[in-house]
Coordinates of C-alpha atoms in Angstrom, one line a residue:
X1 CA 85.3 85.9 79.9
X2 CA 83.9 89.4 79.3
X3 CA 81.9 89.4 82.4
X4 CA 85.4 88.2 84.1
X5 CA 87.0 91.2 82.7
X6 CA 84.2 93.5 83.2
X7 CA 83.7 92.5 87.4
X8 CA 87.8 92.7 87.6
X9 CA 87.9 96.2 86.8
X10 CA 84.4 96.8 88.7
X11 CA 86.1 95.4 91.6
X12 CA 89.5 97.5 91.0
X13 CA 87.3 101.2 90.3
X14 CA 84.9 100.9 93.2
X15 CA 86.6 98.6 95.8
X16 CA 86.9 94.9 96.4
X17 CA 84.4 94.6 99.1
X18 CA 81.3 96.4 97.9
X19 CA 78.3 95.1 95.9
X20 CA 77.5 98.2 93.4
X21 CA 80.0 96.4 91.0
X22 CA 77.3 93.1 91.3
X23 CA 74.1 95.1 91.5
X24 CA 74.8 97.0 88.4
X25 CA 75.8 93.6 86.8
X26 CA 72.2 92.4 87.4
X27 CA 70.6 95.2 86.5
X28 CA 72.6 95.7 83.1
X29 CA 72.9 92.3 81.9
X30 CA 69.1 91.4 82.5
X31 CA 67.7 94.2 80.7
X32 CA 68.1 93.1 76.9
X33 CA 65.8 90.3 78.4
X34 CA 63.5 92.6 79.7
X35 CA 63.4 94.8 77.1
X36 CA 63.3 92.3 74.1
X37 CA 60.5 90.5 76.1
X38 CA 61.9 87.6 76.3
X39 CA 61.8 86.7 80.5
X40 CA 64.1 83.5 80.4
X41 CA 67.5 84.8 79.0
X42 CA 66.5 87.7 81.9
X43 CA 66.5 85.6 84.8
X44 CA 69.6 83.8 83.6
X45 CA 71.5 87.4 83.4
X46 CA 70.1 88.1 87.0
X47 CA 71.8 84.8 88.0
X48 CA 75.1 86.7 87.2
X49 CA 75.2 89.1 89.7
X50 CA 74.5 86.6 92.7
X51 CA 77.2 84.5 91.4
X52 CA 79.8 87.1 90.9
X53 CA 78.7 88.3 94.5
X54 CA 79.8 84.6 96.2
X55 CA 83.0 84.7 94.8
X56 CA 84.3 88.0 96.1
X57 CA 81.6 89.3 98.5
X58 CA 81.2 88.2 102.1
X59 CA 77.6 87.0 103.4
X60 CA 75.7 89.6 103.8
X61 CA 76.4 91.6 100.6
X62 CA 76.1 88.4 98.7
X63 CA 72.6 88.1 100.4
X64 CA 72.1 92.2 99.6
X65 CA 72.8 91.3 95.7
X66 CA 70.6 88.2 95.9
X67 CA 67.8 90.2 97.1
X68 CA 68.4 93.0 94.6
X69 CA 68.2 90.2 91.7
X70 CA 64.9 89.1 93.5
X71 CA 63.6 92.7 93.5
X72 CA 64.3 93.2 89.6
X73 CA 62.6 89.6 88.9
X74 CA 59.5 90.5 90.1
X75 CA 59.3 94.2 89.1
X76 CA 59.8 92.6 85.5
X77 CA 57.5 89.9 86.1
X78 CA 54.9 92.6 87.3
X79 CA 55.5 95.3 84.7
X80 CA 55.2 92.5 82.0
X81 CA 52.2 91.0 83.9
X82 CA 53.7 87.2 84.1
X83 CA 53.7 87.3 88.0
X84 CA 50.8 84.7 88.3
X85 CA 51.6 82.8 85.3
X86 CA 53.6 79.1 86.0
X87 CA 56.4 79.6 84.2
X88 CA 57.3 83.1 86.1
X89 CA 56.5 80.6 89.1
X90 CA 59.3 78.2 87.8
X91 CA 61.9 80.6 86.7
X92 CA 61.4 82.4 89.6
X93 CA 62.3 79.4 92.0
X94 CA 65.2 79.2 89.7
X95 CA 66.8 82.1 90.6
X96 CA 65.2 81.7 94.3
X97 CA 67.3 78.4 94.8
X98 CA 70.9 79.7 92.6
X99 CA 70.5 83.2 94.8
X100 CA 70.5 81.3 97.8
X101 CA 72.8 78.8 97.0
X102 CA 75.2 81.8 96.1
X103 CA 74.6 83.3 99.9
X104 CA 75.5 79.7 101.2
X105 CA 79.0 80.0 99.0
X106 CA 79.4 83.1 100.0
X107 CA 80.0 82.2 103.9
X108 CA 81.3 79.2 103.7
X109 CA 84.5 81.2 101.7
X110 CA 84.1 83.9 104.2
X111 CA 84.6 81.5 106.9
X112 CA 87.5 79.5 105.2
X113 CA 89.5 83.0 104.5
X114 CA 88.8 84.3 108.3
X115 CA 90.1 80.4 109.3
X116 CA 93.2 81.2 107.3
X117 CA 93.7 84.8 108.5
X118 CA 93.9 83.6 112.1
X119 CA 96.1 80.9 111.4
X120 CA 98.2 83.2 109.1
X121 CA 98.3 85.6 111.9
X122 CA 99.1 82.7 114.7
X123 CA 102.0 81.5 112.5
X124 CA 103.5 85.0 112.3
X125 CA 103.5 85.4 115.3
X126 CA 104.9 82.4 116.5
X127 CA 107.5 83.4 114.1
X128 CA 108.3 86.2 115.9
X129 CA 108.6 84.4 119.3
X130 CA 110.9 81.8 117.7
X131 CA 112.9 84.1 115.9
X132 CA 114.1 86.4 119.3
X133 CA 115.6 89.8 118.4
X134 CA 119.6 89.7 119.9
X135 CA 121.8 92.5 120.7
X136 CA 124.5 91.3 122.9
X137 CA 127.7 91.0 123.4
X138 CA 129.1 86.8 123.3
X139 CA 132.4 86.3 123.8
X140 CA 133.8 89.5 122.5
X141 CA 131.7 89.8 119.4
X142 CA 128.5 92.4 119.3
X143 CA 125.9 91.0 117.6
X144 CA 122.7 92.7 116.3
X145 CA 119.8 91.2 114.6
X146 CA 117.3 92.5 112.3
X147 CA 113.9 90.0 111.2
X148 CA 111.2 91.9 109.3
X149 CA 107.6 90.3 108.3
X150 CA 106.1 90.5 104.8
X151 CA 104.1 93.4 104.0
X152 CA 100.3 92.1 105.7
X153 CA 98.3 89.5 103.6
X154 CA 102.2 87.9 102.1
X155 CA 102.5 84.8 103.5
X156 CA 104.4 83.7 106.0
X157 CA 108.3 83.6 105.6
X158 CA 110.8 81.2 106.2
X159 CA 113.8 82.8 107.0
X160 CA 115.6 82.0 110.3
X161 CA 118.2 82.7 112.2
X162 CA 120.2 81.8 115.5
X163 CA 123.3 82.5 117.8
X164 CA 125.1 80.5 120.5
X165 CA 128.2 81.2 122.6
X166 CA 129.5 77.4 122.6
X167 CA 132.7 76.0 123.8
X168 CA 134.0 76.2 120.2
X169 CA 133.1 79.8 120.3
X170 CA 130.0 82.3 119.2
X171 CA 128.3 80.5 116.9
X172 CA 126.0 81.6 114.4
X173 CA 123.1 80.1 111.6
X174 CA 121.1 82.2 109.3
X175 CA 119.2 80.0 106.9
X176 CA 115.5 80.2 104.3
X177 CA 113.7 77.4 104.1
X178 CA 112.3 77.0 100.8
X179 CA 108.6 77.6 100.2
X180 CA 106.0 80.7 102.1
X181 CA 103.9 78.8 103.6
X182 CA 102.4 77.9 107.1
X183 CA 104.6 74.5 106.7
X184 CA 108.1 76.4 106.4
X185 CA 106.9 77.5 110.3
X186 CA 107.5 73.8 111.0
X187 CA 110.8 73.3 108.8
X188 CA 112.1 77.0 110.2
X189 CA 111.5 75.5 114.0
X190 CA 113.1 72.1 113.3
X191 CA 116.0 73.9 111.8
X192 CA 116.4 75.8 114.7
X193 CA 115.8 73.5 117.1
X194 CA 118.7 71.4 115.4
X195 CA 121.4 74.1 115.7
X196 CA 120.6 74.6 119.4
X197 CA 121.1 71.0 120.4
X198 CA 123.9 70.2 118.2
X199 CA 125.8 73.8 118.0
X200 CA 127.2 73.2 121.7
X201 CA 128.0 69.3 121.5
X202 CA 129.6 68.7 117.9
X203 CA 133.5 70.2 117.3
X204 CA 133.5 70.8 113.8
X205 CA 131.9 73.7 111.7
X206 CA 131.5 71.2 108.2
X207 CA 130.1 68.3 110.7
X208 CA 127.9 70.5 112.5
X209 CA 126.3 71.2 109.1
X210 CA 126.2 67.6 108.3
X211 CA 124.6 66.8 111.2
X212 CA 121.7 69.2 110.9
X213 CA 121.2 67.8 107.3
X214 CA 121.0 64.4 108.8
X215 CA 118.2 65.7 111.6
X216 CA 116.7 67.7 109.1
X217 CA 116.6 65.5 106.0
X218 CA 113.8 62.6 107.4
X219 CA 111.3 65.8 108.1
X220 CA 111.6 67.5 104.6
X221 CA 109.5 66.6 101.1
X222 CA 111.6 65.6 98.6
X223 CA 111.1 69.6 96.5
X224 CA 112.6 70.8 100.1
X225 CA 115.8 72.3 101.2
X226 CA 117.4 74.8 103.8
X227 CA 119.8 77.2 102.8
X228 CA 122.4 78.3 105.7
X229 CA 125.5 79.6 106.4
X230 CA 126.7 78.7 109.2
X231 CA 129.6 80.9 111.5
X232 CA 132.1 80.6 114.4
X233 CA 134.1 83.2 115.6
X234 CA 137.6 83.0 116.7
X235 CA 140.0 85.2 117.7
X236 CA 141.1 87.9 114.5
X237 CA 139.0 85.1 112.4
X238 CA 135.8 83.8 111.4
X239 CA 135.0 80.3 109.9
X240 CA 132.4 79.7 107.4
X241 CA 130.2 76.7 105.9
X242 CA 127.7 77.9 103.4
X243 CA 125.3 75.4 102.4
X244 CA 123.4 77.5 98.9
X245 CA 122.8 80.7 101.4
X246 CA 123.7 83.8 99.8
X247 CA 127.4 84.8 101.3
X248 CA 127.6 87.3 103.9
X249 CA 129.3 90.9 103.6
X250 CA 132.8 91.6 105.2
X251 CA 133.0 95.5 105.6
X252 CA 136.0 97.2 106.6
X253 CA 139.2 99.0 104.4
X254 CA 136.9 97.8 101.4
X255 CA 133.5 95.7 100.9
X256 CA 133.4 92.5 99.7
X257 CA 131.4 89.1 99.3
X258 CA 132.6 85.9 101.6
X259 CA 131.9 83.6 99.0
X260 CA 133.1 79.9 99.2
X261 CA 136.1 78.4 97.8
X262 CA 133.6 75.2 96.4
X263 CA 129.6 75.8 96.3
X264 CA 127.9 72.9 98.5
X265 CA 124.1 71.9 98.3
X266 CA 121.6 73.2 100.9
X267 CA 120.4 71.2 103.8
X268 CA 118.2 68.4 103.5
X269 CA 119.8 68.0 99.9
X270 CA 123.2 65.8 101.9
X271 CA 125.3 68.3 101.0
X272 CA 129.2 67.7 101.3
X273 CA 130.3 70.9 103.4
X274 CA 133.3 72.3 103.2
X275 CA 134.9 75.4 106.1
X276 CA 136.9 78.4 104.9
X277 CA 138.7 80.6 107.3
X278 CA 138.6 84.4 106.8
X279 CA 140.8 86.8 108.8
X280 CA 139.5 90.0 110.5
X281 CA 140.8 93.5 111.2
X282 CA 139.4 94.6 114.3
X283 CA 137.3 97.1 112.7
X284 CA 135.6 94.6 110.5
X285 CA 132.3 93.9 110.4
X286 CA 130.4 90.7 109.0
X287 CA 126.7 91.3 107.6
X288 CA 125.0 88.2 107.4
X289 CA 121.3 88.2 105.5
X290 CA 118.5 86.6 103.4
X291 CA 117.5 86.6 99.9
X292 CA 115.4 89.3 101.3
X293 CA 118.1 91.6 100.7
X294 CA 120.2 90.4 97.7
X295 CA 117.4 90.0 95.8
X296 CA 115.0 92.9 96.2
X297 CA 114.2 94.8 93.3
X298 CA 112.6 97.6 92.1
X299 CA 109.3 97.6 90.5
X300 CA 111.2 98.5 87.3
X301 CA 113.4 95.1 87.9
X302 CA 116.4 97.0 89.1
X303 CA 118.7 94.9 91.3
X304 CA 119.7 96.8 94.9
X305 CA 122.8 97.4 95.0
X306 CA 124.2 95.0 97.5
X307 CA 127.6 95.8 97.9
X308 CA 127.4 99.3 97.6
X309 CA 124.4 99.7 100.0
X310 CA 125.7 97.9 102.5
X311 CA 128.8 100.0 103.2
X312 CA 127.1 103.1 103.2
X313 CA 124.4 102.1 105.9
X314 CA 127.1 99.9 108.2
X315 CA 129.2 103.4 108.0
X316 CA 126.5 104.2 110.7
X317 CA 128.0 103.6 114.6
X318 CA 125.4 102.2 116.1
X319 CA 125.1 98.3 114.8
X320 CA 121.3 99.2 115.0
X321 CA 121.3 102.1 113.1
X322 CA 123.3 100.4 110.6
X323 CA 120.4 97.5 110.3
X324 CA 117.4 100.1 110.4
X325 CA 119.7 102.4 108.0
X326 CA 120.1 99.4 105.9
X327 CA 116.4 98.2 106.0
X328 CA 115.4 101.6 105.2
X329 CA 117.8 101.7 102.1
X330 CA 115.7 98.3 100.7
X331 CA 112.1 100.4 101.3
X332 CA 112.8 103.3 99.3
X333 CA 114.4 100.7 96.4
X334 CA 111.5 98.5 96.4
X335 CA 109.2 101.6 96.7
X336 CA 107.5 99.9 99.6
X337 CA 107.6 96.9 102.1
X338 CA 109.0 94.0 100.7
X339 CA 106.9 91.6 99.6
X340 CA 109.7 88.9 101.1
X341 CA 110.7 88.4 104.4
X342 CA 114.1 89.6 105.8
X343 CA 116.8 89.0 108.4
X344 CA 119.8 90.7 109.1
X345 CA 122.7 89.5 111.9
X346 CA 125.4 92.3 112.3
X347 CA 128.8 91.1 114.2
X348 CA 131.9 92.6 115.2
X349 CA 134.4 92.7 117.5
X350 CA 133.8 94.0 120.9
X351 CA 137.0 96.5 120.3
X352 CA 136.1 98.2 117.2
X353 CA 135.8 101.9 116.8
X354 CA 133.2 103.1 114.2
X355 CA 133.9 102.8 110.7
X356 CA 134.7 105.9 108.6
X357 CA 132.2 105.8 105.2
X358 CA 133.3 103.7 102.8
X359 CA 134.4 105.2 99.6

């Protein structure tokens, strides 16, 4: 466990990726061997750094730390004159065979984390493509979309998001699949794919939400769950079903939380939906998000201040700049990229005038 301690802060002082940290092991833990006289506790200790190497190491510095143990065996074995005898012959196979069994670790690791890099980056990407930026007016509401990736090396998200100008009206989901993983990809597709087909073809808001359950629900593991809110717009209204998704943000004469009249379970959990209507003034606006936002905090554990922050950066004109004002508000809170993923859907009427700052 000292050793474990010892190569964790090696690796934090001098870099992740470079060897000094293992050759220095070798060298400093064989040498109460060598200098006691005793040769077998000393080519155990050169074992160390070979074997520290293959876990963090890729091939070739593995292979550079494995030679250097080599090295040190023999320039003991020759200083101490035990180079010809049998047992420096044994012990040296020893080390010999756990040296290159620790090169042979060492790339087959290299090669599963490059495997995972590329499928990681495939899976973002594909993320991306399915989750389309939008800024456009549909049937007289602008809408405006924000989706930003985890910092690079988080895993994927699984935040999601759609809109649809139906015959019931501009429709809208914004949903998180549970889990950050190359399989929410799949779930965050299917989810998709669901509202799209069934969005244009099924009447009522709580039954279009009952139906995606249903489509959903065979697909899922029985730990997951999609939270959504889904929206349609209607003239000087907008009606809601929130399945567990954190309620949007209605800004206007004041800002306030659209929360639902009765909390209902999230997708793929057969959740019994229920619509509430909320009236607009024409200079409202409706921020819709993910946990991305409403829960970021900073590295102290302070919460961002949701309500607040939001009226200040949708006081901006420009729907975009209100999104990249709001996204920039979440960066300086967290002190960096979030480690979450986040999406953002701004909508409002195609009449409004900008809003004056909220007080």
């Amino acid at each position: 466990m000292a050793v474990d301690r010892w190569w964790s802060k090696a690796r934090g002082w001098h870099g992740g990726n470079r060897p000094a940290p293992a050759l220095a092991a070798s060298a400093l833990l064989a040498a109460p061997g060598f200098l006691t006289g005793s040769w077998y506790p000393g080519v155990l200790a050169l074992l160390i750094g070979p074997l520290l190497a293959c876990v963090h190491l890729d091939t070739r510095r593995t292979a550079a730390v494995a030679a250097w143990s080599l090295l040190l065996a023999l320039a003991a074995g020759t200083a101490r004159q035990r180079a010809t005898t049998p047992g420096f012959a044994v012990e040296f196979l020893i080390l010999l065979a756990g040296s290159a069994l620790a090169v042979h670790s060492a790339g087959r690791r290299t090669a599963a984390e490059h495997a995972l890099a590329r499928a990681e980056r495939v899976a973002r990407e594909s993320q991306q493509a399915i989750l389309r930026p939008v800024s456009a007016r549909l049937g007289g509401v602008d809408v405006c979309t924000r989706h930003h990736c985890p910092v690079p090396g988080a895993s994927v998200g699984g935040d999601l998001y759609d809109i649809a100008h139906t015959p019931f009206g501009v429709r809208l989901l914004i949903g998180d699949v549970r889990g950050h993983s190359l399989a929410a990809l799949g779930t965050t597709a299917a989810a998709i794919r669901a509202f799209r087909d069934l969005a244009y073809l099924t009447p009522g808001l709580a039954d279009l939400a009952t139906a995606m359950d249903a489509r959903l629900s065979p697909g899922l593991g029985p730990e997951d769950f999609v939270t959504a809110v889904l929206a349609e717009f209607a003239p000087g209204e907008v009606r809601l079903v929130n399945c567990g998704h954190p309620p949007p943000v209605r800004v206007g004469k004041r800002v306030r939380l659209l929360e639902p009249p009765e909390p209902a379970l999230p997708l793929g959990l057969h959740p019994t939906p229920r619509q509430h209507r909320v009236y607009l003034q024409s200079d409202d606006r409706l921020l819709f998000y993910t946990d991305g936002l409403s829960e970021a905090r900073a590295a102290d554990g302070t919460d961002f201040a949701l309500l607040e922050r939001v009226g200040e950066a949708l006081s901006e004109p420009s729907p975009a700049d209100a999104l990249d004002v709001l996204h920039g508000m979440v960066t300086a809170h967290t002190g960096g990229p979030p480690t979450d993923d986040l999406a953002l859907i701004l909508c409002q009427s195609a009449n409004a005038t900008a809003l004056a700052p909220i007080s």
